Amino acid sequence: MRQHPARAAHEDPVVLTTTILVTVGGDPPVTLPAELRYSSTDPYAVCLSLGAPSAVPVEWVFARSLLADGLRRPTGSGDVVVAPPCRCRPGTARVLLRTRHGAAVLDVAACDVSAFLHRADALVPPDTEHRHIDLDHVVGRLTAGSG
């Protein structure tokens, strides 16, 4: 049995609720509510939830390190690419989300993302994520369908 680090009461998920500017194709940008979430129960990942108040949110899960590195330099080569503030929208980080159906460019306040990552790093410092993985739970989920 693997020992797990003590969980303090302050270890609730880290959440950033904000609005972002979404551009799809040649359409005019649209402002949408968004939420970034981070939890020590999935220590390598952040979840980005997008959605209009009347719609079911769309969620993207990607590496916390991708988001952090993207604030300093363009990072990513797959479905998610993150880039630091540029002259076209100063003060905003840019997230490019791609699917086989198209792509969307999201502009979010870089200072908000930085503050979110600072809180996530306080919860689980970078390079210590492996200490927060519940291997018994992971193995149990992987083997639940076998038998």
Short mmCIF file of C-alpha atoms in Angstrom, two decimals:
data_model
loop_
_atom_site.label_atom_id
_atom_site.label_comp_id
_atom_site.label_asym_id
_atom_site.label_seq_id
_atom_site.Cartn_x
_atom_site.Cartn_y
_atom_site.Cartn_z
CA MET A 1 0.00 0.00 0.00
CA ARG A 2 1.38 3.39 -1.00
CA GLN A 3 1.37 6.25 1.50
CA HIS A 4 -0.14 9.51 0.35
CA PRO A 5 0.82 13.00 1.46
CA ALA A 6 -1.36 14.49 4.15
CA ARG A 7 -4.15 16.53 2.67
CA ALA A 8 -4.67 19.86 4.37
CA ALA A 9 -8.07 21.52 4.55
CA HIS A 10 -6.84 24.29 2.24
CA GLU A 11 -6.27 21.79 -0.57
CA ASP A 12 -9.59 22.39 -2.23
CA PRO A 13 -9.40 22.58 -6.00
CA VAL A 14 -7.92 25.78 -7.39
CA VAL A 15 -10.50 27.53 -9.57
CA LEU A 16 -10.31 30.62 -11.75
CA THR A 17 -13.61 31.94 -13.05
CA THR A 18 -13.14 34.49 -15.80
CA THR A 19 -14.28 35.55 -19.23
CA ILE A 20 -12.33 34.92 -22.40
CA LEU A 21 -12.44 36.18 -25.94
CA VAL A 22 -13.08 33.33 -28.41
CA THR A 23 -12.39 33.61 -32.13
CA VAL A 24 -13.44 30.84 -34.51
CA GLY A 25 -12.48 31.10 -38.18
CA GLY A 26 -13.25 34.49 -39.67
CA ASP A 27 -16.14 35.16 -37.28
CA PRO A 28 -16.03 38.17 -34.95
CA PRO A 29 -14.69 37.40 -31.45
CA VAL A 30 -17.23 36.40 -28.79
CA THR A 31 -16.85 36.79 -25.03
CA LEU A 32 -17.62 33.61 -23.08
CA PRO A 33 -17.48 32.61 -19.43
CA ALA A 34 -14.63 30.24 -18.66
CA GLU A 35 -13.22 28.36 -15.73
CA LEU A 36 -9.76 26.91 -15.13
CA ARG A 37 -9.61 24.14 -12.51
CA TYR A 38 -6.72 22.34 -10.87
CA SER A 39 -6.78 19.63 -8.22
CA SER A 40 -4.13 17.59 -6.47
CA THR A 41 -6.17 14.49 -7.37
CA ASP A 42 -5.08 14.97 -11.02
CA PRO A 43 -1.78 16.74 -10.37
CA TYR A 44 -0.45 16.92 -13.92
CA ALA A 45 -3.57 18.42 -15.52
CA VAL A 46 -5.69 21.54 -15.67
CA CYS A 47 -9.24 21.63 -16.97
CA LEU A 48 -10.49 24.52 -19.08
CA SER A 49 -14.27 24.75 -19.19
CA LEU A 50 -15.95 27.05 -21.73
CA GLY A 51 -19.57 27.80 -22.21
CA ALA A 52 -22.38 30.21 -22.58
CA PRO A 53 -24.71 30.37 -19.57
CA SER A 54 -27.44 28.48 -21.44
CA ALA A 55 -25.18 25.81 -22.93
CA VAL A 56 -23.46 22.68 -21.70
CA PRO A 57 -19.83 23.64 -21.12
CA VAL A 58 -17.06 22.29 -23.34
CA GLU A 59 -14.08 20.99 -21.39
CA TRP A 60 -10.46 20.58 -22.41
CA VAL A 61 -7.93 18.85 -20.16
CA PHE A 62 -4.24 19.44 -20.76
CA ALA A 63 -0.92 19.57 -18.93
CA ARG A 64 -0.41 22.22 -16.25
CA SER A 65 3.19 22.54 -17.51
CA LEU A 66 1.88 23.40 -21.00
CA LEU A 67 -0.08 26.31 -19.57
CA ALA A 68 2.86 27.50 -17.45
CA ASP A 69 5.44 27.21 -20.24
CA GLY A 70 3.07 28.91 -22.66
CA LEU A 71 3.11 32.09 -20.60
CA ARG A 72 6.83 32.41 -21.44
CA ARG A 73 7.06 31.03 -25.00
CA PRO A 74 4.80 29.35 -27.56
CA THR A 75 4.32 25.78 -26.35
CA GLY A 76 2.47 22.75 -27.65
CA SER A 77 2.13 21.01 -30.98
CA GLY A 78 -1.08 19.04 -30.76
CA ASP A 79 -4.67 19.90 -29.94
CA VAL A 80 -3.63 22.61 -27.47
CA VAL A 81 -1.05 25.34 -28.05
CA VAL A 82 -0.42 28.15 -25.54
CA ALA A 83 1.40 31.39 -26.37
CA PRO A 84 2.43 34.37 -24.26
CA PRO A 85 1.00 37.88 -24.68
CA CYS A 86 1.61 39.37 -28.11
CA ARG A 87 1.28 42.82 -29.64
CA CYS A 88 -2.13 42.00 -31.14
CA ARG A 89 -3.69 41.61 -27.66
CA PRO A 90 -1.30 42.88 -24.97
CA GLY A 91 -1.86 41.39 -21.53
CA THR A 92 -3.55 38.27 -22.82
CA ALA A 93 -2.26 34.75 -23.17
CA ARG A 94 -3.46 32.92 -26.23
CA VAL A 95 -4.72 29.34 -26.24
CA LEU A 96 -5.29 27.61 -29.55
CA LEU A 97 -7.66 24.62 -29.41
CA ARG A 98 -7.80 22.34 -32.46
CA THR A 99 -10.06 19.48 -33.46
CA ARG A 100 -10.52 17.72 -36.77
CA HIS A 101 -13.48 20.06 -37.34
CA GLY A 102 -11.60 23.32 -36.88
CA ALA A 103 -9.83 25.56 -34.41
CA ALA A 104 -10.61 28.27 -31.89
CA VAL A 105 -8.34 30.98 -30.53
CA LEU A 106 -8.92 31.92 -26.89
CA ASP A 107 -7.54 35.10 -25.37
CA VAL A 108 -7.40 35.16 -21.56
CA ALA A 109 -5.85 37.68 -19.18
CA ALA A 110 -2.26 36.54 -18.63
CA CYS A 111 -2.23 37.95 -15.09
CA ASP A 112 -5.25 35.77 -14.21
CA VAL A 113 -3.58 32.66 -15.62
CA SER A 114 -0.37 33.50 -13.76
CA ALA A 115 -2.25 33.95 -10.46
CA PHE A 116 -4.10 30.66 -11.07
CA LEU A 117 -0.82 28.82 -11.68
CA HIS A 118 0.75 30.39 -8.60
CA ARG A 119 -2.10 28.99 -6.47
CA ALA A 120 -1.84 25.58 -8.20
CA ASP A 121 1.93 25.55 -7.57
CA ALA A 122 1.31 26.28 -3.89
CA LEU A 123 -1.03 23.27 -3.75
CA VAL A 124 1.29 20.93 -5.66
CA PRO A 125 4.75 22.32 -6.40
CA PRO A 126 6.02 21.54 -9.92
CA ASP A 127 8.04 18.32 -10.12
CA THR A 128 6.25 16.86 -7.05
CA GLU A 129 3.12 15.72 -8.91
CA HIS A 130 4.15 12.05 -8.65
CA ARG A 131 3.76 12.26 -4.87
CA HIS A 132 0.04 13.02 -5.25
CA ILE A 133 -0.94 10.14 -7.50
CA ASP A 134 -3.05 7.45 -5.84
CA LEU A 135 -1.59 4.41 -7.62
CA ASP A 136 -4.01 2.00 -5.93
CA HIS A 137 -6.94 4.00 -7.34
CA VAL A 138 -5.39 4.20 -10.82
CA VAL A 139 -4.68 0.46 -10.93
CA GLY A 140 -8.20 -0.23 -9.65
CA ARG A 141 -9.73 1.86 -12.45
CA LEU A 142 -7.53 0.24 -15.08
CA THR A 143 -8.43 -3.28 -13.97
CA ALA A 144 -12.12 -2.65 -13.22
CA GLY A 145 -13.19 -3.80 -16.67
CA SER A 146 -11.05 -6.93 -16.76
CA GLY A 147 -11.94 -10.22 -15.31
#
